[in-house]
Coordinates of C-alpha atoms in Angstrom, one line a residue:
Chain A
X257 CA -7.8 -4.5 10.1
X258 CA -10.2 -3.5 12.6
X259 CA -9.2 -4.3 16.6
X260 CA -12.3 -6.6 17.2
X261 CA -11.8 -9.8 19.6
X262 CA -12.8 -11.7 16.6
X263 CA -9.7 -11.1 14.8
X264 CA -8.2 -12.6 17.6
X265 CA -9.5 -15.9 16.4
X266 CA -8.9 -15.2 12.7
X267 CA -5.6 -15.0 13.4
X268 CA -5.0 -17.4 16.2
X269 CA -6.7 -19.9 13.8
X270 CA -4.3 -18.5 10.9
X271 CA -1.3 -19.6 13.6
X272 CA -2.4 -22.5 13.5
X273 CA -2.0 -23.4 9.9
X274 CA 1.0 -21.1 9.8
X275 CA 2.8 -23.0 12.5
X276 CA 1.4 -26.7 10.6
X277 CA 3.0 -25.2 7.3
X278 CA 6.5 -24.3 9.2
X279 CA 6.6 -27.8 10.3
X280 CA 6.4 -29.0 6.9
X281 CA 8.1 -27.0 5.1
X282 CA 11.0 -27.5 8.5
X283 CA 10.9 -31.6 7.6
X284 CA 11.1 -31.2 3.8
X285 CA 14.0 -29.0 4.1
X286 CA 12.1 -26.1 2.0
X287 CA 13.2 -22.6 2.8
X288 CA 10.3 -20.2 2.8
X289 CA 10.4 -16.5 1.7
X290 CA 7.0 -14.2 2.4
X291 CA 7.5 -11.0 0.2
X292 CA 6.0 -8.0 1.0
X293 CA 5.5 -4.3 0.1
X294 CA 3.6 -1.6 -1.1
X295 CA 1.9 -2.0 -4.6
X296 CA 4.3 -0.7 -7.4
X297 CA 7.7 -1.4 -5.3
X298 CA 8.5 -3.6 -8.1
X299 CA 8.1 -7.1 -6.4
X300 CA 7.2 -8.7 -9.8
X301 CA 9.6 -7.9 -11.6
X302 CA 12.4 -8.2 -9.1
X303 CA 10.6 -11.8 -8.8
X304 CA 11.7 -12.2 -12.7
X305 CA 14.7 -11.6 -12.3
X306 CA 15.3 -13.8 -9.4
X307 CA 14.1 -16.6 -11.5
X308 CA 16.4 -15.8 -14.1
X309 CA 19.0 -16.0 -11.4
X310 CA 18.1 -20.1 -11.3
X311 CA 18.9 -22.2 -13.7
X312 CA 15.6 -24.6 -14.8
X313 CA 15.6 -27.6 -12.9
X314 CA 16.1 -25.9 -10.0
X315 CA 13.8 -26.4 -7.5
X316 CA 12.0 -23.1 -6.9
X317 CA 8.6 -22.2 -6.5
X318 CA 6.1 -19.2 -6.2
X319 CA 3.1 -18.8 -5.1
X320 CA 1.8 -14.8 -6.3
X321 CA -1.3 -13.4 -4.3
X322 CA -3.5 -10.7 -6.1
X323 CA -6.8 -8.9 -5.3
X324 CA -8.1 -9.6 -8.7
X325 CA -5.7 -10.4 -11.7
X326 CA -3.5 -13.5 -12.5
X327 CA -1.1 -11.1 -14.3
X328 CA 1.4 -11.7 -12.1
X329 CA 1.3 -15.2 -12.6
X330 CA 0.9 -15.4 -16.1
X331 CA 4.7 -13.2 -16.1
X332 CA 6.3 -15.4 -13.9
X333 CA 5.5 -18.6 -15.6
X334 CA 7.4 -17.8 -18.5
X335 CA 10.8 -19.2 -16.5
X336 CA 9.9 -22.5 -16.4
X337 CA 9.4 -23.0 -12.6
X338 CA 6.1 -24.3 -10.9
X339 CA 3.5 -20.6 -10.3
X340 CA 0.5 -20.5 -8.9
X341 CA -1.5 -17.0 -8.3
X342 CA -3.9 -16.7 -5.6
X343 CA -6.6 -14.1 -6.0
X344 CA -7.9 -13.1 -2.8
X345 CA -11.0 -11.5 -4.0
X346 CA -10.8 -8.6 -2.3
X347 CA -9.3 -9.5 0.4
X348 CA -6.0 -7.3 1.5
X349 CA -3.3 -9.9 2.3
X350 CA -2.7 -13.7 2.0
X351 CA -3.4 -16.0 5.1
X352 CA -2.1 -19.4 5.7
X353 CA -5.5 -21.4 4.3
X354 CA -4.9 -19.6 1.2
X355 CA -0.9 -20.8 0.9
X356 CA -2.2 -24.8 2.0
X357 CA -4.5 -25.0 -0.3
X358 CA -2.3 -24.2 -3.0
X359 CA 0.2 -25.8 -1.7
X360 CA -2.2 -29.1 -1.7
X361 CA -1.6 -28.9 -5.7
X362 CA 1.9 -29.7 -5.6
X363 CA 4.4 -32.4 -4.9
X364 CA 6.3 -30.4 -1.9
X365 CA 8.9 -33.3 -2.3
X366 CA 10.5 -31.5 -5.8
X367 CA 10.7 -28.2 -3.9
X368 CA 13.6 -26.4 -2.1
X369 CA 12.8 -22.8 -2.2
X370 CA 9.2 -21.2 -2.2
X371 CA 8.8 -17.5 -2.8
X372 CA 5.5 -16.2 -1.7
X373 CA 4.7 -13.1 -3.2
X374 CA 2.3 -11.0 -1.0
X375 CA -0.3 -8.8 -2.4
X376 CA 0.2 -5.3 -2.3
X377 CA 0.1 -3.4 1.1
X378 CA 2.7 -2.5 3.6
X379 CA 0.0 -2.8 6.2
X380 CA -2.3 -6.5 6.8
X381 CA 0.0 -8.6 5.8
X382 CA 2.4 -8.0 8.4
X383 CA -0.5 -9.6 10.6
X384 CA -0.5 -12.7 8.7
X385 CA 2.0 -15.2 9.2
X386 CA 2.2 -18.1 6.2
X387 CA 4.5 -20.4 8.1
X388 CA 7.8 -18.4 6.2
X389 CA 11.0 -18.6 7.5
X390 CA 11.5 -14.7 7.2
X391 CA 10.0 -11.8 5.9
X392 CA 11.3 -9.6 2.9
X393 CA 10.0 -6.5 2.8
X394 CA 10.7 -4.7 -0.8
X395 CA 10.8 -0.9 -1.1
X396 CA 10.8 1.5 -4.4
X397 CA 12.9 4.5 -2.9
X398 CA 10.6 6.6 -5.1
X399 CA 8.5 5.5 -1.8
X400 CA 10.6 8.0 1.0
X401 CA 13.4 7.6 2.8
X402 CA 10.7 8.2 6.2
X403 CA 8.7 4.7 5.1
X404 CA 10.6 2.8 8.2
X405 CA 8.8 5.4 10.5
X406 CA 5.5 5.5 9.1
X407 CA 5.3 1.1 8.6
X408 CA 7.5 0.2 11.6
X409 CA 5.8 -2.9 12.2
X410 CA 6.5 -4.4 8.7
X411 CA 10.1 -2.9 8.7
X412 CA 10.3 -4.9 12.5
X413 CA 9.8 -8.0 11.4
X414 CA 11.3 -8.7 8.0
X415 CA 15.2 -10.4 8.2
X416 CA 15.7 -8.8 4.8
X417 CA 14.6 -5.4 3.3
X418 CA 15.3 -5.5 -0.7
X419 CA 15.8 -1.4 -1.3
X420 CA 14.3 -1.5 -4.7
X421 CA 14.1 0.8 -7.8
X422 CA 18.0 2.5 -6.7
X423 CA 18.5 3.6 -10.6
X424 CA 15.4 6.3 -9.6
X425 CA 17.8 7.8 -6.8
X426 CA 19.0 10.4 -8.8
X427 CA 15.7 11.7 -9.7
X428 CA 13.7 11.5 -6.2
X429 CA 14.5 13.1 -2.8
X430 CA 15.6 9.9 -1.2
X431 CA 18.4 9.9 1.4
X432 CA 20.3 6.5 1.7
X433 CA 22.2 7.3 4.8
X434 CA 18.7 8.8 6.6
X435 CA 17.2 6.0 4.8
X436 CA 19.4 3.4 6.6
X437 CA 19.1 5.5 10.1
X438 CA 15.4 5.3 9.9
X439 CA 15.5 1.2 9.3
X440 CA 17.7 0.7 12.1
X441 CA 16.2 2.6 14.5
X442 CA 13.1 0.3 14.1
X443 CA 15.1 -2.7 13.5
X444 CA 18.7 -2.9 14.0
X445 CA 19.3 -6.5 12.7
X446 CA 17.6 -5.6 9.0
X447 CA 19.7 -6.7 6.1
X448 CA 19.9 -4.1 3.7
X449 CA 20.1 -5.2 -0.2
X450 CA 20.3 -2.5 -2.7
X451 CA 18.7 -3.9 -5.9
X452 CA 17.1 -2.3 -9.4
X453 CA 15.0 -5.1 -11.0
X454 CA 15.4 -2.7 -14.5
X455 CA 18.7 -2.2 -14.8
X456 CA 20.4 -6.1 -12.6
X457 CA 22.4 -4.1 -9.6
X458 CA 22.2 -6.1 -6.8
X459 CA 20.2 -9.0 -8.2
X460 CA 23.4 -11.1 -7.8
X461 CA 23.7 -10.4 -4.1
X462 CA 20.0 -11.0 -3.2
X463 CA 20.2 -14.4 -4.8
X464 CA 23.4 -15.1 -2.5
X465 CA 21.5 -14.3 -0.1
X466 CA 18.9 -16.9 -1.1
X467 CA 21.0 -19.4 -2.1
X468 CA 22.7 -19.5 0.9
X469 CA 19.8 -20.2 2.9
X470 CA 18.5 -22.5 0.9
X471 CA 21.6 -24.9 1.4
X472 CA 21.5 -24.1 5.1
X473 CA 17.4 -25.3 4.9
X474 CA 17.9 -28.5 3.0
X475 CA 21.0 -29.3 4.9
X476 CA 18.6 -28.8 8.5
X477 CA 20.2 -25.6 9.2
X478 CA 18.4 -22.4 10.0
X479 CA 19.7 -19.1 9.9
X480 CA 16.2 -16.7 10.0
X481 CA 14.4 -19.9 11.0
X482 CA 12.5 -18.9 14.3
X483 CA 10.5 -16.3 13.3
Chain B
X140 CA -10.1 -7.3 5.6
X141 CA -11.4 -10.8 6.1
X142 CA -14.9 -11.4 4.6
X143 CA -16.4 -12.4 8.3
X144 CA -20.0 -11.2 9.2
X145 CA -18.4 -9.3 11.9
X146 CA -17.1 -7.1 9.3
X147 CA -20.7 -6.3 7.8
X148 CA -21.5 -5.0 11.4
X149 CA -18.7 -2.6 11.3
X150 CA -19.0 -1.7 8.3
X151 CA -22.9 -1.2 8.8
X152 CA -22.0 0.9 11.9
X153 CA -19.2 2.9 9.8
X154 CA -22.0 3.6 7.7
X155 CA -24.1 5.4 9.9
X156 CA -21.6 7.6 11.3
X157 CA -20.6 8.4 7.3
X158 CA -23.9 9.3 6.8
X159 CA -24.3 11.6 9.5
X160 CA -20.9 13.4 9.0
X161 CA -21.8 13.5 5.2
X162 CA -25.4 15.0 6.1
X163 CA -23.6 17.8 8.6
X164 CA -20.7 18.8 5.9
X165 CA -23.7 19.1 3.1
X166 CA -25.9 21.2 5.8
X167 CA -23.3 23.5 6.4
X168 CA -21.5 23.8 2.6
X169 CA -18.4 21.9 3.4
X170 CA -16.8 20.0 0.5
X171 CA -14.7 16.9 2.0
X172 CA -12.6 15.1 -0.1
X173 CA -10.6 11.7 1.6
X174 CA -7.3 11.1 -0.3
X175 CA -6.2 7.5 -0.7
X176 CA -2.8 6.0 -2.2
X177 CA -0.2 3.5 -1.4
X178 CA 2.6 4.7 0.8
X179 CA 5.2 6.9 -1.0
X180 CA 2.8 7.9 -3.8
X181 CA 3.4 12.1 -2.3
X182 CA 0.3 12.7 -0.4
X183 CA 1.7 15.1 1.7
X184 CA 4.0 16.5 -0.4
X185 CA 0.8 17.4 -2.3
X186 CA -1.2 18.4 0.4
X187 CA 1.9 20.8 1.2
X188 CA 1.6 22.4 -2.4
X189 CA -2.5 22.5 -2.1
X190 CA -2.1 24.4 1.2
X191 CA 0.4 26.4 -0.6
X192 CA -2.4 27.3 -3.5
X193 CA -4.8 28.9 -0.9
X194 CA -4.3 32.4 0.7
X195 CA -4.3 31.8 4.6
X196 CA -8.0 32.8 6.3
X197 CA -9.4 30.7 3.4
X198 CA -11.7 28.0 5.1
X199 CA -9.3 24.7 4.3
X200 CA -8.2 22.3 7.3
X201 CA -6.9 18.9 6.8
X202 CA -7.6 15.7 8.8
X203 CA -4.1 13.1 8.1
X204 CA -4.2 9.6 9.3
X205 CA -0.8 8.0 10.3
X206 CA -0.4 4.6 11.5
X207 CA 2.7 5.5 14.4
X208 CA 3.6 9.2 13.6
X209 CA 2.6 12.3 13.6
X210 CA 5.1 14.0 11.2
X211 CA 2.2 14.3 8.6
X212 CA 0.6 16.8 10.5
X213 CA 4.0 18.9 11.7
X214 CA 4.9 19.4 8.1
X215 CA 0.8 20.6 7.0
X216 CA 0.6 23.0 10.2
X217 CA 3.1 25.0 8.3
X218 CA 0.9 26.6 6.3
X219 CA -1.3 28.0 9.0
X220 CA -4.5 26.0 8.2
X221 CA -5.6 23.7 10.5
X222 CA -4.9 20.7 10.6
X223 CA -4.9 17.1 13.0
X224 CA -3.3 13.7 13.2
X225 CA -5.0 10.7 13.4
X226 CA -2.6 8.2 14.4
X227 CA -5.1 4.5 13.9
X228 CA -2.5 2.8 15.9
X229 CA -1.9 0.1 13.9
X230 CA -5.1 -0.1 12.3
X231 CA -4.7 0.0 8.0
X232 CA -7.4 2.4 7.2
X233 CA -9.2 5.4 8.8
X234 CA -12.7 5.3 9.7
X235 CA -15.8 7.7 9.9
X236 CA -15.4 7.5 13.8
X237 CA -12.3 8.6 14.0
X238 CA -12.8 11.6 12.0
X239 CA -15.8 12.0 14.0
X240 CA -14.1 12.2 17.3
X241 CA -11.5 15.1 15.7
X242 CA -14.1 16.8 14.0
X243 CA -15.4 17.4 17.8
X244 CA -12.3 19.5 18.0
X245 CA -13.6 21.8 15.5
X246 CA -15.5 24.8 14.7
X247 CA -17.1 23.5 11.9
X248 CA -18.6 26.9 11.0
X249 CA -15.2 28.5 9.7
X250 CA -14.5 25.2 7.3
X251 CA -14.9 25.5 4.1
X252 CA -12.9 22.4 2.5
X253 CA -12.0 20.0 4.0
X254 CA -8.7 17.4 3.0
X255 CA -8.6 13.9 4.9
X256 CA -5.6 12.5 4.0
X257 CA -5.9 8.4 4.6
X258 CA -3.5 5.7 5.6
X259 CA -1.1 4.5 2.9
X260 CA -3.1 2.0 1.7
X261 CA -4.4 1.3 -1.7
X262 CA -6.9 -1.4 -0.4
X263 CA -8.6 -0.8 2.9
X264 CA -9.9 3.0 2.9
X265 CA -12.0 2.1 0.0
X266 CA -14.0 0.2 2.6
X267 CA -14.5 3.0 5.2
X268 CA -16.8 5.5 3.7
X269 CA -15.5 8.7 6.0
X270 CA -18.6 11.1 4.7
X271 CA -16.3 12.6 1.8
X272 CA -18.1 14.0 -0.8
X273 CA -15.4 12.1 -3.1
X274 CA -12.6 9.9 -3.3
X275 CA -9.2 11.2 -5.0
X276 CA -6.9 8.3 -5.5
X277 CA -3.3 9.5 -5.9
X278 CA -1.2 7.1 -7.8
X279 CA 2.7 7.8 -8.5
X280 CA 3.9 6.9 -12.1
X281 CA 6.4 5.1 -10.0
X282 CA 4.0 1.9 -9.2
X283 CA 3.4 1.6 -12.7
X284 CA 0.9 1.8 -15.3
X285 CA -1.5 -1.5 -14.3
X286 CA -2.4 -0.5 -10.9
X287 CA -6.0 0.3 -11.7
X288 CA -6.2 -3.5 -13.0
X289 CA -4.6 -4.7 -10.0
X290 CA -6.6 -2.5 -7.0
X291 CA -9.5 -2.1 -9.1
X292 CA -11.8 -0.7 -6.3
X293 CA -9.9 1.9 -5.7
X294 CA -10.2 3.1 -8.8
X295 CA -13.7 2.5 -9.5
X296 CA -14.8 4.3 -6.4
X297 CA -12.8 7.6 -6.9
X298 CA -13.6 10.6 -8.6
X299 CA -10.3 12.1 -9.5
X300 CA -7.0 10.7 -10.2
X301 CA -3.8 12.1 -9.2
X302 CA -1.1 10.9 -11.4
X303 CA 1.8 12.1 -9.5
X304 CA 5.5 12.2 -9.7
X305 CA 5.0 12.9 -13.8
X306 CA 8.5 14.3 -13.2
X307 CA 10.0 10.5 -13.1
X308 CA 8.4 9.7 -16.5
X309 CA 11.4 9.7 -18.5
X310 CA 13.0 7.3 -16.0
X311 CA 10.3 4.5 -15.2
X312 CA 8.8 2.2 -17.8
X313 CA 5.1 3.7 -16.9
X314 CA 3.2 4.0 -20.5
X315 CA 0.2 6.8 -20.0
X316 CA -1.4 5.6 -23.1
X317 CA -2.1 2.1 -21.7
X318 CA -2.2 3.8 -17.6
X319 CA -5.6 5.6 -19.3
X320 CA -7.3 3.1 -20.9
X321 CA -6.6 0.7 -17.9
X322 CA -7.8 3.5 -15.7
X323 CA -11.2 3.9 -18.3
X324 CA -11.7 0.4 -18.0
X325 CA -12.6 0.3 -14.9
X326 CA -13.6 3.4 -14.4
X327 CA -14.9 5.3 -17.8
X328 CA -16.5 8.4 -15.3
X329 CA -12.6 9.2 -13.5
X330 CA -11.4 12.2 -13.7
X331 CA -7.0 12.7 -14.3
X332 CA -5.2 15.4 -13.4
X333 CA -1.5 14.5 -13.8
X334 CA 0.6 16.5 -11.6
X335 CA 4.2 17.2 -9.9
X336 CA 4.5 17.8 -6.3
X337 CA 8.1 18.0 -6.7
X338 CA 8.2 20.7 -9.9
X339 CA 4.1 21.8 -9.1
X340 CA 3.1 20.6 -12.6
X341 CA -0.6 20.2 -12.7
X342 CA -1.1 21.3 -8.8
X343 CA -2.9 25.1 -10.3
X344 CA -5.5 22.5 -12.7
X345 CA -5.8 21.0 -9.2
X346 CA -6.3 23.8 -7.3
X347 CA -8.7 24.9 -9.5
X348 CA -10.8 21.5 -9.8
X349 CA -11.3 22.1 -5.9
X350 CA -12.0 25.9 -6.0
X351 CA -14.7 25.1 -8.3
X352 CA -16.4 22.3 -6.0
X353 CA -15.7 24.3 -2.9
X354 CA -17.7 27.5 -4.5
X355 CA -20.7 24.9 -5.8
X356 CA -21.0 23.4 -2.2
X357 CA -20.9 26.9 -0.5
X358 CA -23.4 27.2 -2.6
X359 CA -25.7 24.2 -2.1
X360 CA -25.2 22.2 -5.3
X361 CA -22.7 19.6 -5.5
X362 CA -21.0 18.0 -8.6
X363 CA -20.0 14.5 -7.2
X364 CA -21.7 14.7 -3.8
X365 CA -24.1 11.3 -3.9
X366 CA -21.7 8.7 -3.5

């Protein structure tokens, strides 16, 4: 993302839709989830999983941004809940237009929880809110224990970081306790959730986590609301 | 990177500057390559092991783009070739003024190779032409076997494939049967070169793919130079 004045006005007019699509999704009592990480951290298939987490019926939703496939979608609607892929064509992160005008396809009324899967970069998306409650950012530890360091800004504003991929830690250089230093040092109040999508650890504990929040959102409650 | 005529303007000016850099490193037999890959694919691990591969008072110096730090560079100036940060201060790629401006630092006379390590970022470099004689894409068996599907630009626009972190094949679900032909798809012409920074398997057939484009642009003729 180049620092030109126009951005300015790509994303003020992106904060605009962002803050109409918090609004709505405030008053419908949806609770909104914008995932984010590098490609290959495993945010698909930790996706899977979560929906296996959620019995049918349940009123969950995703929404999976791509540059150019609708592979991700095509896995995801196996579990019976309402997908949609957006392909951005090239471009390197969602923005809110994109999420409304999907959104425009369904009946919001018959959702509680909407996971928004991000396309692949730890980078522009961080620049791009979509009206989410929080942020999740989702890291492979086959990435580096120094990737809080080198990314702060994502690591800064995510509630929740899903520490993916933890069945690889005894195969890669990868530190936990550095690991955790590093993330706190850029933001101390980042939840920490080891998880492996391959092998179930920690899936249980993330979809606490969500369920939690969903009750809190359809009950009017906020807990990583005011983002 | 939104699609905003704006962009075309940079990218028209990036252009020029690429082509002047690209004319100077041809005039004076330097072969540049830029390295791109997601964050955590072992860039500079990599790097570390290339450096490692070429006797000091060789003609190598690296260029490596950060977004915040400069620990990139501290580990690479261990090896006694030189070598510079660009920190883009937020910014999601590198560009051809920026290695420009560091380049000015230079005697570019006693450069015989040189490395530009990009941003962790599988989407944006491919945008930024830097002058490179090549792209190298370095992908980590890690982020599984469909990424050349997914980022397809990437791929299409690099010369040579890094498969790294072979080591972790045993443990990830990453099939190099299917990663080839997905990689051939879009790119029939790319080169692979699969490779362990960790163990240094592959990193001599590396070594030698850029001692033998090193001696042919010393010499005047280039192998993959009209990008």
């Amino acid at each position: 993302m180049t620092q030109i004045p126009l951005e300015r006005k790509v994303l003020g007019e992106n904060d605009r839709i962002a803050a109409a699509l918090r609004e709505e999704f405030q008053r419908r009592g949806i609770f909104c989830l914008n995932l984010i990480s590098s490609p290959g951290a495993g945010k698909t298939l930790l996706l899977e999983k979560t929906l296996e987490g959620f019995a049918p019926g349940r009123r969950v939703a995703v929404l999976t941004g791509d540059i150019q496939t609708d592979n991700d979608a095509r896995r995801l609607a196996r579990y019976g809940f309402p997908v949609q892929q957006i392909t951005t064509a090239g471009a390197c992160h969602l923005d809110a237009r994109m999420v409304e005008r999907h959104l425009a396809n369904w009946d919001l009324s018959s959702i509680g929880l909407l996971l928004i899967e991000n396309v692949g970069n730890l980078v522009c998306p961080t620049s791009y809110d979509l009206g989410e409650d929080a942020k999740v950012v989702i890291l492979s530890v086959a990435e580096g224990d120094d990737k809080p360091l080198k990314y702060p800004l994502m690591f800064r504003e995510s509630a929740l970081l899903l520490l993916n991929k933890i069945d690889l830690l005894p195969h890669v250089d990868f530190d936990i306790g550095r690991f955790r230093a590093n993330a706190a040092r850029v933001n101390p109040r980042l939840e920490v959730i080891e998880t492996s999508a391959r092998t179930g650890e920690g899936i249980d504990q993330w979809i606490d986590w969500l369920r939690a929040r969903v009750g809190e959102a359809a009950s009017g409650r906020r807990s990583c609301g005011e983002t």
